[in-house]
Coordinates of C-alpha atoms in Angstrom, one line a residue:
X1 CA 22.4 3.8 10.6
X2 CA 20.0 6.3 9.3
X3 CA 16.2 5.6 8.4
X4 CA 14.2 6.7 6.1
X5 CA 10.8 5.8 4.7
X6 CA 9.8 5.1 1.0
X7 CA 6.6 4.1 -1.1
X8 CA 7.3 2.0 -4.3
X9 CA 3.5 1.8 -6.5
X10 CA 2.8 -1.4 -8.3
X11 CA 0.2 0.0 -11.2
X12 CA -1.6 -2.8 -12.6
X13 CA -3.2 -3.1 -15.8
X14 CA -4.8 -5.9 -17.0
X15 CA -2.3 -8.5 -15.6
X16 CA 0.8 -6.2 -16.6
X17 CA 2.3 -3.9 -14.1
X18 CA 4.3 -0.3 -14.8
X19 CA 8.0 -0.5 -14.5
X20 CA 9.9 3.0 -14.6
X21 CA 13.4 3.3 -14.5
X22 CA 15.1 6.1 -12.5
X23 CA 17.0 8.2 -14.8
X24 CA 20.2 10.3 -13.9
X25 CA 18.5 13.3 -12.1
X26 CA 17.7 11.1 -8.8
X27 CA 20.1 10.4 -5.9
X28 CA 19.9 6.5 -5.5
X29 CA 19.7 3.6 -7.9
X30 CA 20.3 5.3 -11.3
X31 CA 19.4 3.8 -14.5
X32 CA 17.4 0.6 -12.5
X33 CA 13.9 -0.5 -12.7
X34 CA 11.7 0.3 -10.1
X35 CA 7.7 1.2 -9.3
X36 CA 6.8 4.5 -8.6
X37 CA 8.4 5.3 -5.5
X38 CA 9.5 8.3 -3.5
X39 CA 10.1 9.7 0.3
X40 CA 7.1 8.9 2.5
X41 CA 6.3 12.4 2.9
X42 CA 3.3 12.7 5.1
X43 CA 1.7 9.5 5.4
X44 CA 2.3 6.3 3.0
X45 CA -0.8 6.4 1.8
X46 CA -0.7 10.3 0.5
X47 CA 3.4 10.0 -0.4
X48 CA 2.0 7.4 -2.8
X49 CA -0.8 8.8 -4.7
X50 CA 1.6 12.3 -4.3
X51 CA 3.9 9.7 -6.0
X52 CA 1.7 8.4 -8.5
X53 CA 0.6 12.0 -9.8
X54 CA 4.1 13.6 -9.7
X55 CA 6.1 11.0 -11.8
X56 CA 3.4 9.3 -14.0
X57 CA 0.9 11.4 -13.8
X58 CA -2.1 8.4 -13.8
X59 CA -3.6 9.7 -10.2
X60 CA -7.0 9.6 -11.6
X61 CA -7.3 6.5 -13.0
X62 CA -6.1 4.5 -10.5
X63 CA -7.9 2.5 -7.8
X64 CA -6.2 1.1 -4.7
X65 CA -5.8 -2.7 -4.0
X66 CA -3.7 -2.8 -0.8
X67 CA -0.7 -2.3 0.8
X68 CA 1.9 -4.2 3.2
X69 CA 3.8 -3.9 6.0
X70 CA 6.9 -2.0 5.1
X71 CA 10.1 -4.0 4.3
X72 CA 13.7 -3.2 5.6
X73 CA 16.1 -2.9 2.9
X74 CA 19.8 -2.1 3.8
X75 CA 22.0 -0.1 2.1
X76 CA 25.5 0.0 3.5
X77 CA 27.2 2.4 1.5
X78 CA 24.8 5.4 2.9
X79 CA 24.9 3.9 5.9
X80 CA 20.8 3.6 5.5
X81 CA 17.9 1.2 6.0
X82 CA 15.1 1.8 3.8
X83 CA 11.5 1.0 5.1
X84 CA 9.8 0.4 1.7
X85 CA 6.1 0.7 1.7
X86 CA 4.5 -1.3 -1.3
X87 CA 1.4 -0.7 -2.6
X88 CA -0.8 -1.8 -5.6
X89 CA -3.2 0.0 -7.4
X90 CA -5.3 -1.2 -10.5
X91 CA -5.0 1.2 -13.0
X92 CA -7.3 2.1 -15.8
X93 CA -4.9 4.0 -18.3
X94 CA -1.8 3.4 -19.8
X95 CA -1.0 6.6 -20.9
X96 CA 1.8 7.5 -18.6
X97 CA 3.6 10.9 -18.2
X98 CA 7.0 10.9 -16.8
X99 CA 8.8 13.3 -14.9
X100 CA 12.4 14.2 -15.3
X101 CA 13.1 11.4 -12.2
X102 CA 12.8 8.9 -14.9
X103 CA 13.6 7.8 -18.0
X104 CA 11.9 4.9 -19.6
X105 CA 8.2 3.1 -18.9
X106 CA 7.5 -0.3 -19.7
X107 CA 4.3 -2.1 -18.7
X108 CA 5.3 -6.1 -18.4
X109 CA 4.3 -9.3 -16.7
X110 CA 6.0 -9.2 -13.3
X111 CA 8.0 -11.6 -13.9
X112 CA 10.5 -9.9 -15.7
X113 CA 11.2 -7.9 -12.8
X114 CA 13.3 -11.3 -12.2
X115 CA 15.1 -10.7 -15.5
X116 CA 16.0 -7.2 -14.7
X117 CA 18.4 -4.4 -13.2
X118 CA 16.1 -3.2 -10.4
X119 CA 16.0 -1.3 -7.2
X120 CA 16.8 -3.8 -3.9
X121 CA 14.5 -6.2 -3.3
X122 CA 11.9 -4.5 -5.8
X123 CA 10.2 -8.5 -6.5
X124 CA 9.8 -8.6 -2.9
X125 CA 7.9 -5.8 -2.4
X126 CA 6.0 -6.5 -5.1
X127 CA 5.3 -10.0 -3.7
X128 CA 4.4 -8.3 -0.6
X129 CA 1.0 -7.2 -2.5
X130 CA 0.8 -9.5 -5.1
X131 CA -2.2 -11.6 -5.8
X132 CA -2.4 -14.6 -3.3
X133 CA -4.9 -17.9 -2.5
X134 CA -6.3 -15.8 0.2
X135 CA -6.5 -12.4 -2.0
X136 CA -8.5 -14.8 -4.6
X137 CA -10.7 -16.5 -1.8
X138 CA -11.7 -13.6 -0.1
X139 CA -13.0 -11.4 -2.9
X140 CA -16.4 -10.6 -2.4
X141 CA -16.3 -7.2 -4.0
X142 CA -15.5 -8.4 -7.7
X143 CA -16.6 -10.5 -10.2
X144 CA -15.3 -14.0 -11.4
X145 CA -13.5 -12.8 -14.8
X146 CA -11.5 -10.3 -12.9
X147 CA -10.8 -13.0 -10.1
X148 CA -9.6 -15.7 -12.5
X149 CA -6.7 -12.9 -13.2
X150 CA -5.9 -13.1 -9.9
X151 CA -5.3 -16.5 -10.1
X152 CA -3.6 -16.6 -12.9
X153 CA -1.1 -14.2 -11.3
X154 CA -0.7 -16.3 -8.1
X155 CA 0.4 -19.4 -10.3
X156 CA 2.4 -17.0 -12.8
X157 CA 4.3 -15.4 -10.1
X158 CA 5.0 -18.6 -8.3
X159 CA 6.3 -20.8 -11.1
X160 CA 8.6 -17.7 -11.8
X161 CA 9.8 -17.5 -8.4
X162 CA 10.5 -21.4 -8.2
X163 CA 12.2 -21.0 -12.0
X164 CA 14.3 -18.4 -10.9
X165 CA 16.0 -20.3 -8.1
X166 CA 16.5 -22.8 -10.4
X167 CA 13.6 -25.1 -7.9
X168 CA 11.8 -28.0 -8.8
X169 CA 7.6 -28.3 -9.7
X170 CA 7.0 -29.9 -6.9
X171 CA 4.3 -27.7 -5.2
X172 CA 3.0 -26.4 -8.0
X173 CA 0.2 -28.7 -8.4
X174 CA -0.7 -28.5 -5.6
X175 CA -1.0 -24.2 -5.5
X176 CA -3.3 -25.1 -8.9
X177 CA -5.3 -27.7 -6.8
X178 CA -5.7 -24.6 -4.0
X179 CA -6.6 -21.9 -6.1
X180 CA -9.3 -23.9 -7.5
X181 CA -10.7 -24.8 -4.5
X182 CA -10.5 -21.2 -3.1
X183 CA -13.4 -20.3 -5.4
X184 CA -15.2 -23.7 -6.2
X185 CA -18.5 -22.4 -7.7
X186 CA -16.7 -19.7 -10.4
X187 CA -15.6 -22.0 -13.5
X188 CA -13.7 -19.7 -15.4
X189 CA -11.0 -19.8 -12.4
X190 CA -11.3 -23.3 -12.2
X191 CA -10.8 -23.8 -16.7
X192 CA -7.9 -21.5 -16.7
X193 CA -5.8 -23.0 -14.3
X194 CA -6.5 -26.2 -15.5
X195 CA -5.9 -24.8 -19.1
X196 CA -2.5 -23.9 -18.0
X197 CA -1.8 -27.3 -16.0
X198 CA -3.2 -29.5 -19.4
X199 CA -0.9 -27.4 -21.6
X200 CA 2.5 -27.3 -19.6
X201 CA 5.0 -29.6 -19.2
X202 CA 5.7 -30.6 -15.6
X203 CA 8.3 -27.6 -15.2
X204 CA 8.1 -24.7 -13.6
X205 CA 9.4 -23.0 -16.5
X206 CA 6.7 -24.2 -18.4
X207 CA 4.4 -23.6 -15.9
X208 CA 5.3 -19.7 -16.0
X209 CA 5.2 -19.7 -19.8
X210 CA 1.8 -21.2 -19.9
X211 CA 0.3 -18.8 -17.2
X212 CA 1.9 -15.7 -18.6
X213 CA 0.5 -16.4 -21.9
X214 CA -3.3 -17.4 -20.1
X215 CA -2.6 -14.0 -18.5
X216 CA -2.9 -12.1 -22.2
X217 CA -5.4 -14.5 -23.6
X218 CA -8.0 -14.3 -20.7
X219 CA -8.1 -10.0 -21.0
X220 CA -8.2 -10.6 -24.6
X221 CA -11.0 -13.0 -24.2
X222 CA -12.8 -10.6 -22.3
X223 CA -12.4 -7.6 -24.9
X224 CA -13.5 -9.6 -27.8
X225 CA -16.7 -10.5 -25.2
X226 CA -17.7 -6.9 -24.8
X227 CA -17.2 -6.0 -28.0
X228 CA -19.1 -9.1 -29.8
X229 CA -22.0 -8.3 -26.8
X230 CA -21.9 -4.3 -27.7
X231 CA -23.2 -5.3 -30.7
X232 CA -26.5 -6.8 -29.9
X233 CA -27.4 -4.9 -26.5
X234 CA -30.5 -2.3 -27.2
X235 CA -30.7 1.4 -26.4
X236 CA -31.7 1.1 -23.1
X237 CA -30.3 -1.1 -20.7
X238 CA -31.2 -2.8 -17.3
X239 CA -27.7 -4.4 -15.6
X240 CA -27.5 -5.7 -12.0
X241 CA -24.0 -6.8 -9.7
X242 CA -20.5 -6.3 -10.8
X243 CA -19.6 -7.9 -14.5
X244 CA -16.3 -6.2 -15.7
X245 CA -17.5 -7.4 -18.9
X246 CA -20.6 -6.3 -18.8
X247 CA -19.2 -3.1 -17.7
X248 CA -17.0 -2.9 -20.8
X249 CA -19.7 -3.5 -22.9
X250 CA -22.0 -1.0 -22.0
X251 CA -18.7 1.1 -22.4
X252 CA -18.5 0.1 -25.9
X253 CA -22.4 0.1 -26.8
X254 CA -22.8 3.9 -25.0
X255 CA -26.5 3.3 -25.1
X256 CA -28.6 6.0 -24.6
X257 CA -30.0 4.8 -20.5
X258 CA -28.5 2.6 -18.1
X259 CA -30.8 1.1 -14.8
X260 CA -28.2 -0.4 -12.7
X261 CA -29.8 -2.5 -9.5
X262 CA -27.7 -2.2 -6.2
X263 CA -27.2 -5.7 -5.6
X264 CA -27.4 -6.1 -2.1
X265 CA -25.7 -7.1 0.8
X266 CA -22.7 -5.6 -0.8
X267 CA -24.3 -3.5 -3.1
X268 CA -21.8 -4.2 -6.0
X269 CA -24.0 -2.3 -8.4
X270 CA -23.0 1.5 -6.8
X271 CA -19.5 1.2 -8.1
X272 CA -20.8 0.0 -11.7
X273 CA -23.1 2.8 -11.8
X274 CA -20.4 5.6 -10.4
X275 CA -18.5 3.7 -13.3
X276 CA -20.6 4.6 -16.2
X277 CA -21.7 7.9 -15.0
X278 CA -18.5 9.4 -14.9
X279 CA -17.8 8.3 -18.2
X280 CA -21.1 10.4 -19.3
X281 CA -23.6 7.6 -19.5
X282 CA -27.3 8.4 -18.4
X283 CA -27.7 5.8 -15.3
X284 CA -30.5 5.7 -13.1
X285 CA -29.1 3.5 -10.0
X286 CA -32.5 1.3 -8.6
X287 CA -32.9 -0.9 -5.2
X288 CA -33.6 -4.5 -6.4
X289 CA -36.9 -4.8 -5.5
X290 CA -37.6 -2.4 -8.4
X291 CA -36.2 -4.6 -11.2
X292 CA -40.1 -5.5 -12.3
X293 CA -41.2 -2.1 -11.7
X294 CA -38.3 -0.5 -13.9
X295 CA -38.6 -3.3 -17.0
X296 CA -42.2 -2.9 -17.2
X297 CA -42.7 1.2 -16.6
X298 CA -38.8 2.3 -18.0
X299 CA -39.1 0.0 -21.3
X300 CA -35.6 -1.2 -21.2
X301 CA -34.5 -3.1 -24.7
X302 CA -31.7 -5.5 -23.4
X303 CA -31.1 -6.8 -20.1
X304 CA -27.4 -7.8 -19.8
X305 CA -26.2 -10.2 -16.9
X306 CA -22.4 -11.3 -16.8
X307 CA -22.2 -14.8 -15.3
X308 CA -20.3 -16.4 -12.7
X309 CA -20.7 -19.5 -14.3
X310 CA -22.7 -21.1 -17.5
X311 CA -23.3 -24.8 -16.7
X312 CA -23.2 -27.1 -19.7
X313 CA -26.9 -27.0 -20.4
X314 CA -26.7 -23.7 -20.6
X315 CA -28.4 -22.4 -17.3
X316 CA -26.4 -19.5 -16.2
X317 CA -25.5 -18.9 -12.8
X318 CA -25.3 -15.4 -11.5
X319 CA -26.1 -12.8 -8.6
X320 CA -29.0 -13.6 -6.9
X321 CA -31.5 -11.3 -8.6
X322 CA -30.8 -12.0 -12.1
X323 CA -33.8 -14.7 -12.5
X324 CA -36.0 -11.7 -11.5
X325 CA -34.7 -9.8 -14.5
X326 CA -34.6 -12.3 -16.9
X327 CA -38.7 -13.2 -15.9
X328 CA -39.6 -9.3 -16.0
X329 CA -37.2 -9.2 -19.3
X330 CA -39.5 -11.9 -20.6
X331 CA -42.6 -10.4 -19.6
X332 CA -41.6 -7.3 -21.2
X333 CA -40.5 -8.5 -24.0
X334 CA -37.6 -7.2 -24.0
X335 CA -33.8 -9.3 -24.9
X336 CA -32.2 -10.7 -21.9
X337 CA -28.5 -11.6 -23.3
X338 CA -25.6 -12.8 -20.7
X339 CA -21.7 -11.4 -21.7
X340 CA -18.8 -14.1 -20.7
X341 CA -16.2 -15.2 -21.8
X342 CA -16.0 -18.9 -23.2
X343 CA -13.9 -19.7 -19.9
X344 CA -16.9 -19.4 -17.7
X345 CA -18.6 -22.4 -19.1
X346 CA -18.2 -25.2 -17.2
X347 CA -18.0 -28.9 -17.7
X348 CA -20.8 -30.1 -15.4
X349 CA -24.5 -29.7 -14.8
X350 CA -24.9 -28.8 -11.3
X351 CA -23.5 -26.7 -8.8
X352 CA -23.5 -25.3 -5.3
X353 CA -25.4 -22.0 -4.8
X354 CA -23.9 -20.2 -1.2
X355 CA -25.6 -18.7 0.8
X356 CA -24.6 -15.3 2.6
X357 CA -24.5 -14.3 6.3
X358 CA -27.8 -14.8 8.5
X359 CA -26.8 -11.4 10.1
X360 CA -26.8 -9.8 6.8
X361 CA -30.7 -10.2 6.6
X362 CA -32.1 -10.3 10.3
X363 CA -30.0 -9.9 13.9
X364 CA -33.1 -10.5 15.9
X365 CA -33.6 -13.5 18.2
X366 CA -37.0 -14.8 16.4
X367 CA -36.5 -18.7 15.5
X368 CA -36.8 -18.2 12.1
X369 CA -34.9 -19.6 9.0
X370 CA -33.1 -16.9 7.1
X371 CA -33.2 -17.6 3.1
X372 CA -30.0 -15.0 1.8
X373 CA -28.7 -16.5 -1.7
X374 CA -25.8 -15.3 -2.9
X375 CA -26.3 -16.7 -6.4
X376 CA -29.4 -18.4 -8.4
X377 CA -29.8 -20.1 -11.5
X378 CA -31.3 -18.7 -14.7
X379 CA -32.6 -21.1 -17.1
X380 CA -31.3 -21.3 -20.7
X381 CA -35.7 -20.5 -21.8
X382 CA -35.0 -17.4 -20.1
X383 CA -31.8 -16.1 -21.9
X384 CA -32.1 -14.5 -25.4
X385 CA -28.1 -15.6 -25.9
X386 CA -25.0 -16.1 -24.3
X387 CA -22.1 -14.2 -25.4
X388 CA -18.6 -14.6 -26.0
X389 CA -15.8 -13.4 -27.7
X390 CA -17.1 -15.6 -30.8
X391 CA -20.8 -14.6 -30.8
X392 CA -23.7 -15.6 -29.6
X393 CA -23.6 -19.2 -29.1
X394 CA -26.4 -22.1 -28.9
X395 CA -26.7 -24.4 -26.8
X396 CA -24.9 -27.0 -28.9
X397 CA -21.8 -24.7 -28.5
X398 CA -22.1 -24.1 -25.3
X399 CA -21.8 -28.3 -24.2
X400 CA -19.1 -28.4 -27.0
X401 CA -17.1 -26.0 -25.1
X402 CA -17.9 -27.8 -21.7
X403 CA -16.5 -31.1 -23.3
X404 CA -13.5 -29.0 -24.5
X405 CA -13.0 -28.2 -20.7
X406 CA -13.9 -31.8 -19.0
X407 CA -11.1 -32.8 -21.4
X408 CA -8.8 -30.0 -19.8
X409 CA -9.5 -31.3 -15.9
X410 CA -7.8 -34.5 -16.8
X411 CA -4.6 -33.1 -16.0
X412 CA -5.1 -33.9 -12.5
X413 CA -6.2 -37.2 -12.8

């Protein structure tokens, strides 16, 4: 039996990923759905983006997630084993170009891969890269609106699986009861699984339904965010960490100077910066020990935070820094306004603040006590407003919303 290596491309936008299907000018698997795929010429990892520019052309607005090990797939009738390499890419366009390989685009919830004519074993690859607990416990590099996603896709794509071979609910509760506890301290994760889990009936069926619809919603919710906080942010802008909505806010605004702070250990701020650079912003990237210097000497109007949570008496919980430049902000007098969607308030008062690695800070042998936050709290006297996709809301708003989502947790009592 003859082998031969292959790539198949998830693109992900949003929660949708990019189905193609292979028209009549290709060898193998004509008129099925498929990813972008092709002969591992070279290695994997340049056959794909080779891939990715040659039959959609979208090579420069992707970003890559991760692969997988490659899977065996069989095919008896050439007498082949394919070793599929998956990969998945977030991708920021939509605007897809195909070559003559293929016939047809579609960007759709992966589920309907299920539904579908496709290449062998095409959900399995996918599955290979897809969103998992682990994926959505170990992100450190992004924030808490894209990671809810994440989580949405995990319980999505398992209530499909289970639906499809006709399988019980069973362990579905529990899988909403894990993804929760992957990421404790971000309550938007925690209110949309338990959004989805309040609203479906005990069926997996239900359960994809439910998810697949909190999939759209929640990317919705955080457009109408950006856009309502595009509206209020000044002409000159200090940011700090990663916010994707945030990011797509100062998209929106275009003000006329961005000051982006680092945001050590991981330094999360870079990539924002690069971000609005390359889309012709002016930014000026600062360490964050700066933040005073540059709110008091650069005369920034707005300081805009995301949030990784909003407790219900309004004190916002974000990257440790964001005190810091909502004190300068005040000092200043300049607005200090914090961009979320209505997800991320939570239903309680108090919450753990981690703390990152002592090796991060100080490797020596010295006995002394290493203080590295990850997160701090930012008082609701400190905060100009907090906005969602329905405006800047008040305090009152915000604890109606938390009861709205205390009344959502009851699903797993």
């Amino acid at each position: 039996m003859d082998e031969h290596a292959v790539v198949t491309c998830f693109l992900r936008h949003g929660t949708d990923v990019l189905l193609v299907r292979r028209s009549e000018a290709v060898g193998t698997d004509r008129d099925q759905w498929g990813g972008v795929s092709g002969y591992a010429e070279g290695t994997p990892q340049e056959a794909a983006r080779w891939e990715i520019a040659g039959e959609v052309g979208l090579l420069d607005t992707v970003d890559y997630v991760r692969s997988a090990p490659p899977l065996a797939v069989e095919d008896p009738e050439r007498d082949t084993e394919w070793l599929v390499h998956p990969y998945l890419f977030d991708c920021e366009s939509t605007a897809v170009t195909l070559n003559e390989e293929l016939s047809a685009y579609e960007w759709v919830q992966p589920p309907s891969m299920l539904d579908r004519e496709t290449v062998p074993r095409l959900w399995d690859a996918y599955q290979a890269v897809a969103p998992s607990v682990e994926t959505v416990r170990e992100d450190t590099t992004h924030g808490s609106a894209y990671i809810s996603l994440r989580a949405l896709e995990v319980l999505r794509d398992r209530a499909a699986a289970i639906a499809h071979d006709s399988g019980g609910y069973g362990t579905l509760a529990t899988l909403a009861r894990d993804l929760r506890a992957a990421r404790p301290g971000m309550s938007v994760v925690t209110n949309r699984i338990n959004r989805v889990m309040a609203d479906a009936a005990p069926t997996p069926e239900s359960v994809r339904d439910h998810a697949s619809d909190a999939c759209v919603r929640a990317v919705e919710a955080d457009g109408r965010a950006a856009s309502a906080a595009a509206g209020v942010v000044g002409n000159r802008v200090l940011t700090l960490s990663r916010s994707g909505t945030a990011v797509d806010t100062l998209l929106e605004a275009a003000p006329d100077a961005v000051f982006v702070a680092e945001s050590r250990p991981d330094r999360e701020g870079v990539s924002v910066a690069e971000t609005l650079a390359r889309e012709g912003l002016d930014v000026s990237l600062l360490v964050d020990a700066a933040l005073g210097h540059v709110i008091a000497e650069h005369d920034p109007e707005t300081v805009l935070l995301g949030a990784d949570s909003v407790l219900a008496d309004g004190t916002v919980l974000n990257k440790v820094g964001s005190r810091l430049a909502a004190l300068a902000a005040a000092d200043a007098d300049a607005d200090c306004y914090v961009v979320c969607s209505r997800d991320k308030i939570a239903h309680h008062t108090e919450a753990e603040l981690p703390s990152g690695p002592r090796g991060a800070v100080y490797e020596g042998d010295a006995p002394l006590t290493v203080l590295n936050p990850t997160f701090e709290p930012v008082p609701p006297t400190l905060v100009d407003g907090i906005v969602t996709g329905d405006g800047t809301q008040s305090l009152s708003d915000v604890e109606a919303v938390a009861d709205e989502h205390a009344a959502l947790a009851r699903w797993d009592e």
